[in-house]
PDB file of C-alpha atoms in Angstrom:
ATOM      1  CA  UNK A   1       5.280  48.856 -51.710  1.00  0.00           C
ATOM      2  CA  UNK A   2       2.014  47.831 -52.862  1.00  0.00           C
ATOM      3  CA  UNK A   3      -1.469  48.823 -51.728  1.00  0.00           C
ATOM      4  CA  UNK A   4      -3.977  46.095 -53.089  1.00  0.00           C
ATOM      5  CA  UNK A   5      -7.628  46.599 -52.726  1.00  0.00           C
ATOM      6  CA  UNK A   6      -9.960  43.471 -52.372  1.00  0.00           C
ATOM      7  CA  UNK A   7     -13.816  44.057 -53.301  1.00  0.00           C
ATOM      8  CA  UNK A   8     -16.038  42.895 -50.546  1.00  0.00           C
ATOM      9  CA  UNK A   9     -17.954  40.940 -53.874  1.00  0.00           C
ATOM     10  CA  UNK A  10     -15.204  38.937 -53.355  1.00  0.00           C
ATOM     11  CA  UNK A  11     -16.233  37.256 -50.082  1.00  0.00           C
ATOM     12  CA  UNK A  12     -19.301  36.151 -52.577  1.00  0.00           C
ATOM     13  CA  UNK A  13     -16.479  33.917 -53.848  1.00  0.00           C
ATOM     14  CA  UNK A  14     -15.029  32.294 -50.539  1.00  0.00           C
ATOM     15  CA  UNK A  15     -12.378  30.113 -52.252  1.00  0.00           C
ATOM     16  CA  UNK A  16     -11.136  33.189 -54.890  1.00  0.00           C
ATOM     17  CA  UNK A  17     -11.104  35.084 -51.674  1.00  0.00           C
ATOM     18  CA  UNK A  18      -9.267  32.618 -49.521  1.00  0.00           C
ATOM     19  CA  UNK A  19      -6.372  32.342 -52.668  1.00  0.00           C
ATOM     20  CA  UNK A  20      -6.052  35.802 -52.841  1.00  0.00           C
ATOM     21  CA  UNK A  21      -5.564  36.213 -49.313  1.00  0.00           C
ATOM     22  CA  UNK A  22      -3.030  33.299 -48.769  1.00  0.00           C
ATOM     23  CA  UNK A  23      -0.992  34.446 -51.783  1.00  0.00           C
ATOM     24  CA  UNK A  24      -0.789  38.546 -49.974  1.00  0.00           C
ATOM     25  CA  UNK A  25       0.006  37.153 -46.823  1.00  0.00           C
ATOM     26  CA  UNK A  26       3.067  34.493 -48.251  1.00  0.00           C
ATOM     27  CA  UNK A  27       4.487  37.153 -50.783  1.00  0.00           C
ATOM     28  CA  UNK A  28       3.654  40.516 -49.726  1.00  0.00           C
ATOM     29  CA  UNK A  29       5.408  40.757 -46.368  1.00  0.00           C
ATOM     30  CA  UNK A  30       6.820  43.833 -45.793  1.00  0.00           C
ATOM     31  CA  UNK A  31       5.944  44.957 -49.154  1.00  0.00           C
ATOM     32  CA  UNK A  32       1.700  44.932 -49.105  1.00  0.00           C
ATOM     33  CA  UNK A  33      -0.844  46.732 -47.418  1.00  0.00           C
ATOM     34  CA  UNK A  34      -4.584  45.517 -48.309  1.00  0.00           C
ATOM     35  CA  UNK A  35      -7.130  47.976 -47.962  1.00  0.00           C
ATOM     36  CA  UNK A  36     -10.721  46.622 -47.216  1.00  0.00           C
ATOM     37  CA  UNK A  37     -13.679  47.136 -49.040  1.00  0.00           C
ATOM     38  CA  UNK A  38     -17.003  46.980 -47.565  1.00  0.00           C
ATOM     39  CA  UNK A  39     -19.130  43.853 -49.091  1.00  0.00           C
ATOM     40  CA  UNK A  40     -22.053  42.525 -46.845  1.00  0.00           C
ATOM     41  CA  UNK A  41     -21.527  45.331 -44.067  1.00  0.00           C
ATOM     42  CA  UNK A  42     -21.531  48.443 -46.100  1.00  0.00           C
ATOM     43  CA  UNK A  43     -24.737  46.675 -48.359  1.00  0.00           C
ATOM     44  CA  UNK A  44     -25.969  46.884 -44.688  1.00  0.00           C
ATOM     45  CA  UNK A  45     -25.881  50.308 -44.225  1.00  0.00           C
ATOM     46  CA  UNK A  46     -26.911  51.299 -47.830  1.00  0.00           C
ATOM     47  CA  UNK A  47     -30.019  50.008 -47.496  1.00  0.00           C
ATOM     48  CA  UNK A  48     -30.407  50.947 -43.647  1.00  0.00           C
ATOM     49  CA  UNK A  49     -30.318  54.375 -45.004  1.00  0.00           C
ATOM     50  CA  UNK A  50     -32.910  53.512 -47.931  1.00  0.00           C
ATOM     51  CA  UNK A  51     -34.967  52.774 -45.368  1.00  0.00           C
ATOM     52  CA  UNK A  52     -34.413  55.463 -42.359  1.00  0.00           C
ATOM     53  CA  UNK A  53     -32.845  58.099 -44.766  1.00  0.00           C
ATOM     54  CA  UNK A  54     -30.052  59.432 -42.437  1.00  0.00           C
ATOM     55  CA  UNK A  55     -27.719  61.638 -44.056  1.00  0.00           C
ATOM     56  CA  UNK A  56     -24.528  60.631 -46.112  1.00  0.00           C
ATOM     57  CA  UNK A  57     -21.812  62.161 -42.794  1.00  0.00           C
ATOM     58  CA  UNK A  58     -24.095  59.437 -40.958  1.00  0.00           C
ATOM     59  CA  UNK A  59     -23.762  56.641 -44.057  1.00  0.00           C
ATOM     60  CA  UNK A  60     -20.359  57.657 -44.879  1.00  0.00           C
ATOM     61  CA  UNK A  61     -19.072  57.095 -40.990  1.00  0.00           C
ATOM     62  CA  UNK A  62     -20.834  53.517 -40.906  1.00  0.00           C
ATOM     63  CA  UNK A  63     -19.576  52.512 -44.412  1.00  0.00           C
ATOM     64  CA  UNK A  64     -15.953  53.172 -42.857  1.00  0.00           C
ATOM     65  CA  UNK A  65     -16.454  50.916 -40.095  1.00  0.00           C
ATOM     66  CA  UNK A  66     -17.690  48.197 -42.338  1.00  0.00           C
ATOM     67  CA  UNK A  67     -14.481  48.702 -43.741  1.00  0.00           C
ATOM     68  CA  UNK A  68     -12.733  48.009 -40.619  1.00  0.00           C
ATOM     69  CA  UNK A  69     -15.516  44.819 -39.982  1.00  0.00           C
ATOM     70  CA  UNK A  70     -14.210  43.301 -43.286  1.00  0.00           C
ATOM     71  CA  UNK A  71     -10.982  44.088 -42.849  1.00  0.00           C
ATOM     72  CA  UNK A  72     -10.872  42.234 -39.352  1.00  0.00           C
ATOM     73  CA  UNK A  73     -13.082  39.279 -41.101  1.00  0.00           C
ATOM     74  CA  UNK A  74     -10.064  38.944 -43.471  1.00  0.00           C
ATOM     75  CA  UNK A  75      -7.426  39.008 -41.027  1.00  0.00           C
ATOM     76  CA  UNK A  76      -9.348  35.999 -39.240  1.00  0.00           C
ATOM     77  CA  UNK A  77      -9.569  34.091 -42.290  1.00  0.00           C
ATOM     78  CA  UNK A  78      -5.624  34.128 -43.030  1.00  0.00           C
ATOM     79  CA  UNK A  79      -2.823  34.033 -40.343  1.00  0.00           C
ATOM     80  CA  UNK A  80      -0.042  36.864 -41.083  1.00  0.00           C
ATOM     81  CA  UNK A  81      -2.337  39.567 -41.309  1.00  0.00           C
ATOM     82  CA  UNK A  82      -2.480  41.889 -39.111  1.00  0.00           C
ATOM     83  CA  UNK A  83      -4.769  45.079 -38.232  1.00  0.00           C
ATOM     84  CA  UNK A  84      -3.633  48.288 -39.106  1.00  0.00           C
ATOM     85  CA  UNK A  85      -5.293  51.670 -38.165  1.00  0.00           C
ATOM     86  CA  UNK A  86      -2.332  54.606 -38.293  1.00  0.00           C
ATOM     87  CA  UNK A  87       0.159  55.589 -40.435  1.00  0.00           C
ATOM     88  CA  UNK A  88       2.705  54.486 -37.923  1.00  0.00           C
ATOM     89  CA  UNK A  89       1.330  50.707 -37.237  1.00  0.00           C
ATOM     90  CA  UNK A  90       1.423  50.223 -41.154  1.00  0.00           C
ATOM     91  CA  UNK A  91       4.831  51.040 -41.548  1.00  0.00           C
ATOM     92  CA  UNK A  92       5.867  49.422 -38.433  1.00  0.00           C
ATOM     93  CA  UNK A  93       4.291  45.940 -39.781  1.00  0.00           C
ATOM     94  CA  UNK A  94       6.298  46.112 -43.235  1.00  0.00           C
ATOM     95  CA  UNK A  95       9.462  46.868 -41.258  1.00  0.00           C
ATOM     96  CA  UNK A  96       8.693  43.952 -39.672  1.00  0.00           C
ATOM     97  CA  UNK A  97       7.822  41.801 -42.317  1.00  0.00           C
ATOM     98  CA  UNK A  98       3.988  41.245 -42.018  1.00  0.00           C
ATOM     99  CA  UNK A  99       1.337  42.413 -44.420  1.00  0.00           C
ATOM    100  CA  UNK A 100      -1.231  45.075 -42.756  1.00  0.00           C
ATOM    101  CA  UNK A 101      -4.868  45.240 -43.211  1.00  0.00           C
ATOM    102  CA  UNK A 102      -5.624  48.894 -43.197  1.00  0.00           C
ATOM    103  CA  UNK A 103      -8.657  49.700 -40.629  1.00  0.00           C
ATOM    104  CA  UNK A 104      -9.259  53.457 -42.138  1.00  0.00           C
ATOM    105  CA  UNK A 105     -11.770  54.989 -39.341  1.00  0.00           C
ATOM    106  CA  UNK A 106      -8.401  56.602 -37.262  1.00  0.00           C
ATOM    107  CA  UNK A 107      -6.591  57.868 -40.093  1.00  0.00           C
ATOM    108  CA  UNK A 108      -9.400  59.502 -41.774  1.00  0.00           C
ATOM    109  CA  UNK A 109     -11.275  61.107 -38.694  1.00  0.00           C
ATOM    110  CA  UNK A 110      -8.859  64.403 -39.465  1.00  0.00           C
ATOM    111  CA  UNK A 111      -9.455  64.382 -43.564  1.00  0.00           C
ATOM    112  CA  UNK A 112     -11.923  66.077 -45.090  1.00  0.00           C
ATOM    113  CA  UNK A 113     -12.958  63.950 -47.750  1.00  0.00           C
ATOM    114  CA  UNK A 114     -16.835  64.080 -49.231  1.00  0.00           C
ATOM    115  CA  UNK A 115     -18.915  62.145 -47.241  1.00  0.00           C
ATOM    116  CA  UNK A 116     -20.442  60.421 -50.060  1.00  0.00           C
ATOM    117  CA  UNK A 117     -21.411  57.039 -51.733  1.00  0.00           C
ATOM    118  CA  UNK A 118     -19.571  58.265 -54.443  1.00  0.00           C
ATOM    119  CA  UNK A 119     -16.162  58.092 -52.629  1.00  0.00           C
ATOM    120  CA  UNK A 120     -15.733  53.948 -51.462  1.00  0.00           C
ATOM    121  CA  UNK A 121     -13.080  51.615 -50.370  1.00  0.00           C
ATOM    122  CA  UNK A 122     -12.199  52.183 -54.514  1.00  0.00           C
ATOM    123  CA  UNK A 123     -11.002  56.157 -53.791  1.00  0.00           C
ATOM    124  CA  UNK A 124      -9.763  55.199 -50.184  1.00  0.00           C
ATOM    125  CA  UNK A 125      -7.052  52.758 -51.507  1.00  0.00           C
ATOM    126  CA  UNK A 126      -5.736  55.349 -53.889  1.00  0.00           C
ATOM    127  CA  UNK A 127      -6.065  57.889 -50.875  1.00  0.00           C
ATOM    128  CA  UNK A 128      -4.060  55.488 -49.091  1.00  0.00           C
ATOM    129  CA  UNK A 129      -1.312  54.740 -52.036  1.00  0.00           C
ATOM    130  CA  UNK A 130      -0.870  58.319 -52.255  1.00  0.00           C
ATOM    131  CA  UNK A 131      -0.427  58.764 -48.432  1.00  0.00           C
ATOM    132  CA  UNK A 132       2.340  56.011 -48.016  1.00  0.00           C
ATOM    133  CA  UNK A 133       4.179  56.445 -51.508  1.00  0.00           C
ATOM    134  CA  UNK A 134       3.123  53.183 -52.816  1.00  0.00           C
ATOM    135  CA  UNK A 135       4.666  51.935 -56.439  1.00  0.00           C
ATOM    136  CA  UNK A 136       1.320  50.060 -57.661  1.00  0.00           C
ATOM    137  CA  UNK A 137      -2.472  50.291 -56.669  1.00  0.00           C
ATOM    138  CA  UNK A 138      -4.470  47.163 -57.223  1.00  0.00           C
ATOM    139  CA  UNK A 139      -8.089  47.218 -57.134  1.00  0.00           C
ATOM    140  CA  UNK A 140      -9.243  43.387 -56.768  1.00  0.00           C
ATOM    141  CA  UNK A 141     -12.676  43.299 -58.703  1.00  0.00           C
ATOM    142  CA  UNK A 142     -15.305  40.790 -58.848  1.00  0.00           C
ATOM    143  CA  UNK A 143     -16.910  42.443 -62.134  1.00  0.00           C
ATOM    144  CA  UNK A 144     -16.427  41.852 -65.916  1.00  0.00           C
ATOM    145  CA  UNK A 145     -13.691  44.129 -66.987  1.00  0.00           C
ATOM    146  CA  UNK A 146     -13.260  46.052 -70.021  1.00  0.00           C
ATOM    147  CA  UNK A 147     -10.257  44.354 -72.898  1.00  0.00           C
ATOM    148  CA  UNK A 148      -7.301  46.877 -72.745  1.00  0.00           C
ATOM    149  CA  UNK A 149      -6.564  50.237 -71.821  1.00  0.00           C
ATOM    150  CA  UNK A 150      -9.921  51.547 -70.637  1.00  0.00           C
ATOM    151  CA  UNK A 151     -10.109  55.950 -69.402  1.00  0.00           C
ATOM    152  CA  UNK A 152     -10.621  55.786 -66.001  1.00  0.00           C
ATOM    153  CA  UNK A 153     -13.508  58.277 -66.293  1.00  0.00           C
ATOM    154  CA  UNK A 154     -15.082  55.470 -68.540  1.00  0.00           C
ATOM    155  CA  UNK A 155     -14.651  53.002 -65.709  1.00  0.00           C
ATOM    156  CA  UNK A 156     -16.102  55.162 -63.841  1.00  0.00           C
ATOM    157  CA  UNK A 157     -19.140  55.634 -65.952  1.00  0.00           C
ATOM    158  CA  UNK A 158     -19.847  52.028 -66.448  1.00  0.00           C
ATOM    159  CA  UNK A 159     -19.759  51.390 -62.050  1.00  0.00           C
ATOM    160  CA  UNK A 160     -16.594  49.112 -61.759  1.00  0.00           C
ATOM    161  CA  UNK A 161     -15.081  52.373 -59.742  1.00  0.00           C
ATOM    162  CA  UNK A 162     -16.496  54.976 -57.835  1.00  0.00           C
ATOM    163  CA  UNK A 163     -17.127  58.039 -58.719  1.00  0.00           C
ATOM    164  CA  UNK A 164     -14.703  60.379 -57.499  1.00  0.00           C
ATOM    165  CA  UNK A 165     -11.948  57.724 -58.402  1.00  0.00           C
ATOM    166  CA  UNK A 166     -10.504  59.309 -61.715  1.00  0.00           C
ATOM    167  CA  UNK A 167      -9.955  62.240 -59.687  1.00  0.00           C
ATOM    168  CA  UNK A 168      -7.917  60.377 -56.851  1.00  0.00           C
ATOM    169  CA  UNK A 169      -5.637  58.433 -58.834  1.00  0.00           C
ATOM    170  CA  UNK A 170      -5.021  61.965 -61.384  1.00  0.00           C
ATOM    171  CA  UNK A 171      -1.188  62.213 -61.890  1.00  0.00           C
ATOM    172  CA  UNK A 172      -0.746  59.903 -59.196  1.00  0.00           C
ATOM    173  CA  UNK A 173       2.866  58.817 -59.503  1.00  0.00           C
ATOM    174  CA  UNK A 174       2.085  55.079 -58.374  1.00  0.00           C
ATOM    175  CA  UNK A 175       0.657  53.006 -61.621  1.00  0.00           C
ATOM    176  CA  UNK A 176      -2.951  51.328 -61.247  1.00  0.00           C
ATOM    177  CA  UNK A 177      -3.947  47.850 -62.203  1.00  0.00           C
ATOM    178  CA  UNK A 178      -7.343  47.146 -62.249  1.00  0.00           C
ATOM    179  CA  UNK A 179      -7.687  42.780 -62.268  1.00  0.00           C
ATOM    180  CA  UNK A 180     -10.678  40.392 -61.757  1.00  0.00           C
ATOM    181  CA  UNK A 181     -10.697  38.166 -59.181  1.00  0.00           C
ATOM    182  CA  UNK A 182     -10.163  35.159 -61.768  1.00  0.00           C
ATOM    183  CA  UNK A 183      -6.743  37.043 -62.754  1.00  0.00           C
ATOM    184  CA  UNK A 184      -5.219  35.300 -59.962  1.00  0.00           C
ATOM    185  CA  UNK A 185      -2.730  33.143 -62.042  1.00  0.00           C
ATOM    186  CA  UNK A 186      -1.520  36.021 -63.525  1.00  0.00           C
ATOM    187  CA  UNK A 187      -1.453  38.571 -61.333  1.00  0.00           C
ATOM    188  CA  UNK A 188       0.096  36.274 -58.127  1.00  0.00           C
ATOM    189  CA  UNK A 189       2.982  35.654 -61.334  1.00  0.00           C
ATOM    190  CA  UNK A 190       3.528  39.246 -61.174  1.00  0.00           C
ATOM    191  CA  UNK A 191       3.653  39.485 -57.103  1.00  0.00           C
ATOM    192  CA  UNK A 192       6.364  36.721 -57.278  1.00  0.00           C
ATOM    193  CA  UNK A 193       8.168  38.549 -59.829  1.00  0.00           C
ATOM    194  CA  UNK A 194       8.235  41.944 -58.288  1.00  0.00           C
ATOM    195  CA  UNK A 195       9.466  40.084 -54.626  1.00  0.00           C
ATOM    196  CA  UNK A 196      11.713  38.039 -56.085  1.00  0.00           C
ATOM    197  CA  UNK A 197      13.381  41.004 -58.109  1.00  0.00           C
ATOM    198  CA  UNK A 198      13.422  42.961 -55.018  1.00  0.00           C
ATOM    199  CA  UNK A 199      15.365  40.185 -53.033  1.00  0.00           C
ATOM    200  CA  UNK A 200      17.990  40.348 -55.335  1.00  0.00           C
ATOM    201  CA  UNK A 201      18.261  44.111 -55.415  1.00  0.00           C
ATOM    202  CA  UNK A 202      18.442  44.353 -51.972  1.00  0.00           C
ATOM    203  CA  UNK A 203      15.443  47.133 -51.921  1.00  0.00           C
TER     204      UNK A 203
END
């Protein structure tokens, strides 16, 4: 199983956005669960709270649902993906072959994780990979990223993940890619690989 991440930035990009979503939904059923991020609606609520300064619980609450808002924007731009807001409904869609979009207000209502702009839709995926025992993380990006291996800490530093990301994905036993959206040649090579290979296994 892999959990890939797709960067709300990316819906600045409608046709990138469209490819990566047709590719998930043709070769990740039953083995992909895309998690969110927040784009246009959690910009919203950043700068409603520039303006009204409500707290972060407040800010952190809203940013989740504009999560979910994306998340249900995406699964109305692709057929074969499907809404997914438990534990249970996620595994029950790759048993049944489908790719979920993860909608992370339910799951996360019990978790005590910082409400903070420094945890987004980055530290939530790798929440999420840990959660479900996923092989690979993928965080989607819109950004420049940095030639070779790169310290997370340093990615951190320079803004292309959030802050409290180096500490969700430390000794995490699933690997992490981090690709730009323009790595979709590559990267949908890989996805076709990995099914392929796990056809033949049988896993």
């Amino acid at each position: 199983m892999w959990v890939v991440k797709l960067g709300g930035s990316l819906a600045d990009y409608p046709d990138d956005l469209r490819r990566w979503l047709k590719a998930l939904a043709e070769a990740g059923k039953g083995r992909m669960v895309i998690v969110p991020g927040g784009g246009i609606f959690a910009a919203a609520v950043r700068e409603a709270q520039k303006i009204l300064d409500f707290d972060d619980a407040a800010a952190h609450a809203m940013g989740l649902r504009a999560m979910e808002q994306y998340g249900l924007m995406l699964c109305g731009l692709q057929k074969g993906l499907i809404p997914a807001r438990t534990e249970a409904e996620i595994r029950n869609a790759l048993q049944e072959n489908q790719v979920p979009i993860w909608l992370p207000v339910q799951m996360l209502a019990t978790q005590d994780i910082e409400p903070s702009w420094d945890v987004t839709s980055d530290s939530l995926a790798a929440w999420l990979a840990r959660r479900l025992g996923a092989e690979r993380l993928v965080l989607v990006k819109s950004c420049a990223l940095p030639k070779g291996e790169t310290a997370m800490a340093e990615l951190s530093r320079k803004g292309i993940v959030d802050a409290a990301f180096p500490g969700f994905v430390d000794a995490a036993a699933f690997d992490v890619w981090l690709v730009n959206r323009e790595d979709f040649t590559r990267v949908s090579s890989q996805i076709n690989q990995y099914t392929s290979v796990e056809a033949k296994t049988g896993h």
